[in-house]
GROMACS .gro file of C-alpha atoms in nm:
model
  238
    1MET     CA    1 -13.434  -1.613  26.650
    2ARG     CA    2 -13.438  -1.733  26.187
    3GLU     CA    3 -13.391  -2.056  26.238
    4ALA     CA    4 -13.611  -2.039  26.635
    5ILE     CA    5 -13.871  -1.985  26.384
    6LEU     CA    6 -13.836  -2.240  26.102
    7SER     CA    7 -13.809  -2.520  26.325
    8ALA     CA    8 -14.093  -2.387  26.531
    9ALA     CA    9 -14.366  -2.397  26.160
   10GLU     CA   10 -14.211  -2.715  26.067
   11LEU     CA   11 -14.322  -2.886  26.439
   12LEU     CA   12 -14.687  -2.696  26.393
   13PHE     CA   13 -14.703  -2.774  26.059
   14SER     CA   14 -14.592  -3.218  26.060
   15THR     CA   15 -14.866  -3.223  26.350
   16ARG     CA   16 -15.195  -2.951  26.282
   17GLY     CA   17 -15.087  -2.889  25.940
   18PHE     CA   18 -15.081  -2.606  25.784
   19ASN     CA   19 -15.482  -2.413  25.780
   20ALA     CA   20 -15.438  -2.432  26.135
   21VAL     CA   21 -15.114  -2.290  26.261
   22SER     CA   22 -15.151  -1.934  26.250
   23ILE     CA   23 -14.805  -1.716  26.249
   24ARG     CA   24 -14.929  -1.619  26.575
   25ASP     CA   25 -14.894  -1.995  26.690
   26ILE     CA   26 -14.577  -2.022  26.588
   27ALA     CA   27 -14.431  -1.647  26.724
   28LEU     CA   28 -14.575  -1.847  27.050
   29GLU     CA   29 -14.425  -2.187  26.994
   30ALA     CA   30 -14.012  -2.044  26.861
   31GLY     CA   31 -14.048  -1.719  27.127
   32ALA     CA   32 -14.063  -1.454  26.879
   33ASN     CA   33 -14.263  -1.151  26.809
   34PRO     CA   34 -14.504  -1.219  26.532
   35GLY     CA   35 -14.356  -0.929  26.377
   36SER     CA   36 -14.025  -1.094  26.316
   37ILE     CA   37 -14.203  -1.385  26.140
   38THR     CA   38 -14.315  -1.138  25.858
   39TYR     CA   39 -13.973  -0.991  25.856
   40HIS     CA   40 -13.750  -1.290  25.749
   41PHE     CA   41 -14.048  -1.501  25.586
   42LYS     CA   42 -14.322  -1.227  25.418
   43SER     CA   43 -14.597  -1.460  25.519
   44LYS     CA   44 -14.642  -1.760  25.639
   45ASP     CA   45 -14.614  -1.905  25.241
   46GLY     CA   46 -14.340  -1.800  25.195
   47LEU     CA   47 -14.205  -1.988  25.581
   48LEU     CA   48 -14.334  -2.276  25.463
   49LEU     CA   49 -14.179  -2.241  25.101
   50GLU     CA   50 -13.908  -2.203  25.305
   51ILE     CA   51 -13.886  -2.518  25.513
   52TYR     CA   52 -13.931  -2.745  25.176
   53LYS     CA   53 -13.609  -2.536  25.025
   54ARG     CA   54 -13.444  -2.627  25.294
   55HIS     CA   55 -13.470  -3.004  25.304
   56CYS     CA   56 -13.516  -3.119  24.978
   57GLY     CA   57 -13.233  -2.965  24.788
   58PRO     CA   58 -13.014  -3.196  25.066
   59MET     CA   59 -13.279  -3.491  25.023
   60ASN     CA   60 -13.314  -3.485  24.665
   61LYS     CA   61 -12.924  -3.454  24.712
   62ARG     CA   62 -12.875  -3.763  24.863
   63ARG     CA   63 -13.154  -4.015  24.674
   64ILE     CA   64 -12.990  -3.896  24.319
   65GLU     CA   65 -12.660  -3.960  24.454
   66LEU     CA   66 -12.790  -4.272  24.589
   67LEU     CA   67 -12.943  -4.342  24.271
   68VAL     CA   68 -12.693  -4.275  24.066
   69ALA     CA   69 -12.519  -4.545  24.307
   70ALA     CA   70 -12.818  -4.817  24.251
   71THR     CA   71 -12.787  -4.824  23.903
   72ARG     CA   72 -12.439  -4.994  23.819
   73VAL     CA   73 -12.622  -5.299  24.010
   74ARG     CA   74 -12.584  -5.495  23.742
   75ASP     CA   75 -12.788  -5.795  23.884
   76VAL     CA   76 -13.145  -5.677  23.724
   77GLN     CA   77 -13.290  -5.773  24.080
   78ASP     CA   78 -13.073  -5.649  24.316
   79ARG     CA   79 -13.017  -5.259  24.053
   80LEU     CA   80 -13.422  -5.210  24.105
   81GLU     CA   81 -13.395  -5.343  24.465
   82ALA     CA   82 -13.098  -5.001  24.542
   83ILE     CA   83 -13.340  -4.791  24.299
   84VAL     CA   84 -13.638  -4.841  24.530
   85ARG     CA   85 -13.359  -4.815  24.850
   86ALA     CA   86 -13.198  -4.513  24.773
   87TYR     CA   87 -13.551  -4.365  24.742
   88VAL     CA   88 -13.707  -4.453  25.131
   89GLN     CA   89 -13.429  -4.439  25.273
   90PRO     CA   90 -13.325  -4.032  25.239
   91ALA     CA   91 -13.656  -4.025  25.394
   92PHE     CA   92 -13.627  -4.240  25.710
   93SER     CA   93 -13.285  -4.018  25.901
   94SER     CA   94 -13.390  -3.873  26.188
   95SER     CA   95 -13.485  -3.533  26.179
   96SER     CA   96 -13.181  -3.291  26.247
   97ASP     CA   97 -13.030  -3.476  25.921
   98LEU     CA   98 -13.059  -3.219  25.756
   99ALA     CA   99 -12.909  -3.375  25.460
  100GLY     CA  100 -13.173  -3.668  25.517
  101GLY     CA  101 -13.503  -3.490  25.471
  102GLY     CA  102 -13.545  -3.562  25.780
  103ALA     CA  103 -13.916  -3.764  25.950
  104ARG     CA  104 -14.081  -3.477  26.067
  105PHE     CA  105 -14.077  -3.356  25.770
  106THR     CA  106 -14.212  -3.654  25.503
  107ARG     CA  107 -14.403  -3.624  25.848
  108LEU     CA  108 -14.512  -3.252  25.731
  109ARG     CA  109 -14.483  -3.277  25.378
  110ALA     CA  110 -14.800  -3.613  25.454
  111VAL     CA  111 -14.970  -3.347  25.643
  112MET     CA  112 -15.053  -3.044  25.361
  113SER     CA  113 -15.082  -3.327  25.029
  114ALA     CA  114 -15.344  -3.423  25.313
  115GLU     CA  115 -15.502  -3.059  25.270
  116GLY     CA  116 -15.440  -3.059  24.937
  117ASN     CA  117 -15.370  -2.676  24.938
  118ALA     CA  118 -15.239  -2.510  24.636
  119VAL     CA  119 -14.931  -2.320  24.807
  120VAL     CA  120 -14.847  -2.654  24.830
  121GLY     CA  121 -14.842  -2.837  24.507
  122ARG     CA  122 -14.663  -2.612  24.343
  123ILE     CA  123 -14.351  -2.633  24.591
  124ILE     CA  124 -14.348  -3.006  24.478
  125ALA     CA  125 -14.453  -2.964  24.177
  126GLU     CA  126 -14.180  -2.751  24.116
  127ILE     CA  127 -13.899  -2.926  24.407
  128PHE     CA  128 -13.950  -3.310  24.335
  129ASP     CA  129 -14.098  -3.360  23.990
  130ASP     CA  130 -13.702  -3.346  23.871
  131THR     CA  131 -13.617  -3.665  24.108
  132THR     CA  132 -13.972  -3.844  24.081
  133ASN     CA  133 -13.852  -3.869  23.676
  134ALA     CA  134 -13.535  -3.930  23.743
  135PHE     CA  135 -13.590  -4.244  23.975
  136ILE     CA  136 -13.936  -4.368  23.691
  137GLU     CA  137 -13.655  -4.360  23.398
  138ALA     CA  138 -13.421  -4.529  23.618
  139ILE     CA  139 -13.665  -4.832  23.725
  140GLY     CA  140 -13.835  -4.847  23.344
  141HIS     CA  141 -13.451  -4.947  23.287
  142SER     CA  142 -13.444  -5.203  23.498
  143LEU     CA  143 -13.820  -5.256  23.410
  144PRO     CA  144 -13.827  -5.192  23.034
  145HIS     CA  145 -14.146  -5.429  22.965
  146LEU     CA  146 -14.356  -5.247  23.168
  147PRO     CA  147 -14.484  -4.909  23.077
  148ARG     CA  148 -14.411  -4.588  23.187
  149THR     CA  149 -14.781  -4.492  23.252
  150ALA     CA  150 -14.750  -4.832  23.494
  151ILE     CA  151 -14.463  -4.736  23.689
  152VAL     CA  152 -14.592  -4.362  23.704
  153TRP     CA  153 -14.877  -4.609  23.922
  154ARG     CA  154 -14.719  -4.758  24.130
  155SER     CA  155 -14.365  -4.518  24.222
  156GLN     CA  156 -14.723  -4.290  24.395
  157PHE     CA  157 -14.821  -4.595  24.566
  158LEU     CA  158 -14.500  -4.601  24.720
  159LEU     CA  159 -14.548  -4.244  24.799
  160GLY     CA  160 -14.879  -4.341  24.975
  161ALA     CA  161 -14.740  -4.626  25.147
  162LEU     CA  162 -14.449  -4.382  25.259
  163TYR     CA  163 -14.619  -4.131  25.401
  164TYR     CA  164 -14.872  -4.304  25.587
  165THR     CA  165 -14.545  -4.518  25.767
  166LEU     CA  166 -14.377  -4.166  25.894
  167VAL     CA  167 -14.711  -4.007  26.012
  168ASN     CA  168 -14.872  -4.356  26.154
  169PRO     CA  169 -14.652  -4.609  26.291
  170GLU     CA  170 -14.816  -4.673  26.547
  171ARG     CA  171 -15.109  -4.847  26.327
  172VAL     CA  172 -14.841  -5.149  26.217
  173THR     CA  173 -14.784  -5.221  26.631
  174ARG     CA  174 -15.134  -5.229  26.763
  175LEU     CA  175 -15.291  -5.413  26.482
  176SER     CA  176 -14.983  -5.687  26.488
  177ARG     CA  177 -15.059  -5.706  26.868
  178GLY     CA  178 -14.712  -5.580  26.936
  179GLU     CA  179 -14.502  -5.824  26.737
  180ALA     CA  180 -14.390  -5.573  26.535
  181ASP     CA  181 -14.295  -5.125  26.638
  182GLY     CA  182 -14.364  -4.951  26.370
  183ALA     CA  183 -14.146  -4.628  26.468
  184ASP     CA  184 -13.826  -4.901  26.390
  185MET     CA  185 -13.737  -4.708  26.011
  186ALA     CA  186 -13.452  -5.018  25.957
  187GLU     CA  187 -13.790  -5.206  25.945
  188ALA     CA  188 -14.048  -4.964  25.772
  189ILE     CA  189 -13.777  -4.935  25.510
  190GLU     CA  190 -13.729  -5.320  25.422
  191GLN     CA  191 -14.102  -5.419  25.452
  192LEU     CA  192 -14.147  -5.045  25.220
  193VAL     CA  193 -13.862  -5.152  24.981
  194THR     CA  194 -13.979  -5.517  24.932
  195ALA     CA  195 -14.360  -5.447  24.899
  196THR     CA  196 -14.245  -5.177  24.653
  197VAL     CA  197 -14.006  -5.466  24.444
  198ALA     CA  198 -14.284  -5.685  24.381
  199SER     CA  199 -14.555  -5.488  24.337
  200LEU     CA  200 -14.250  -5.326  24.052
  201GLN     CA  201 -14.222  -5.673  23.917
  202ALA     CA  202 -14.608  -5.749  23.854
  203PRO     CA  203 -14.786  -5.725  23.502
  204ASP     CA  204 -14.951  -5.443  23.333
  205VAL     CA  205 -15.363  -5.412  23.402
  206ASN     CA  206 -15.370  -5.380  23.045
  207HIS     CA  207 -15.143  -5.605  22.946
  208PHE     CA  208 -15.184  -5.962  23.110
  209PRO     CA  209 -14.932  -6.220  22.942
  210ALA     CA  210 -15.123  -6.439  22.686
  211ALA     CA  211 -15.049  -6.771  22.956
  212VAL     CA  212 -15.321  -6.537  23.212
  213SER     CA  213 -15.561  -6.528  23.097
  214LYS     CA  214 -15.869  -6.355  23.168
  215PRO     CA  215 -16.210  -6.569  23.360
  216ALA     CA  216 -16.493  -6.581  23.068
  217ASN     CA  217 -16.704  -6.352  23.354
  218ALA     CA  218 -16.420  -6.117  23.399
  219ALA     CA  219 -16.622  -5.874  23.182
  220ALA     CA  220 -16.944  -5.866  23.429
  221ALA     CA  221 -16.724  -5.847  23.718
  222PRO     CA  222 -16.671  -5.394  23.685
  223ALA     CA  223 -17.041  -5.399  23.707
  224LYS     CA  224 -17.158  -5.639  24.063
  225ALA     CA  225 -16.887  -5.470  24.227
  226VAL     CA  226 -17.048  -5.163  24.154
  227SER     CA  227 -17.323  -5.249  24.233
  228ARG     CA  228 -17.203  -5.374  24.600
  229LYS     CA  229 -17.041  -5.049  24.664
  230ASN     CA  230 -17.090  -4.917  25.013
  231THR     CA  231 -17.109  -4.567  24.963
  232ARG     CA  232 -16.973  -4.438  25.331
  233THR     CA  233 -16.626  -4.483  25.350
  234PRO     CA  234 -16.501  -4.744  25.586
  235SER     CA  235 -16.290  -4.708  25.900
  236SER     CA  236 -16.034  -4.905  25.857
  237ALA     CA  237 -15.924  -4.707  25.474
  238LYS     CA  238 -15.898  -4.387  25.722
   0.00000   0.00000   0.00000
């Protein structure tokens, strides 16, 4: 019954979000009595915490295993690609593979992050920050010229891309007019790795090389951009 409750809660949280799901909803999905949920997990918060714990420990372990192997690669380009792949690949494992983290759990994480739930924020900081810092340090060793702040920004972009790829794969299929399959995990991994490596290797925006000079009117560009800014959110950004 405990496993049935966990599975039901994970499914509902990953599709509806945390706030919209009640203990009664979870009990109905699991075929359980609502009292069973409070008996095993005390509260809905406790249930969410347990879901994170059972996934994140194995996923972080697998990421670190792959990261250790990646840092041993001699060629810098190949090493950087291996580091990024070590972070991305475990998130694309099948939802039944707890050692990999699970695609469904990654979807749940994306939905939780979008809600901005304070409970989730504390869980993420506690469980993921150490592993994420290990990846940031490894990338820094491969790109010693790049400031840590730039790596942090680009790691954040990777996380956003990873979430959205898992949450909305059908968008890739639709916009490519069927030429690409957004549900193709192997292709998604390679596309994410390639795009992230290129992003990491781009010059830092605050330290342009001398050979790449900014145009004379560069200082005026932000003002023009602000004046053209539309107060409405473009539909393409949703």
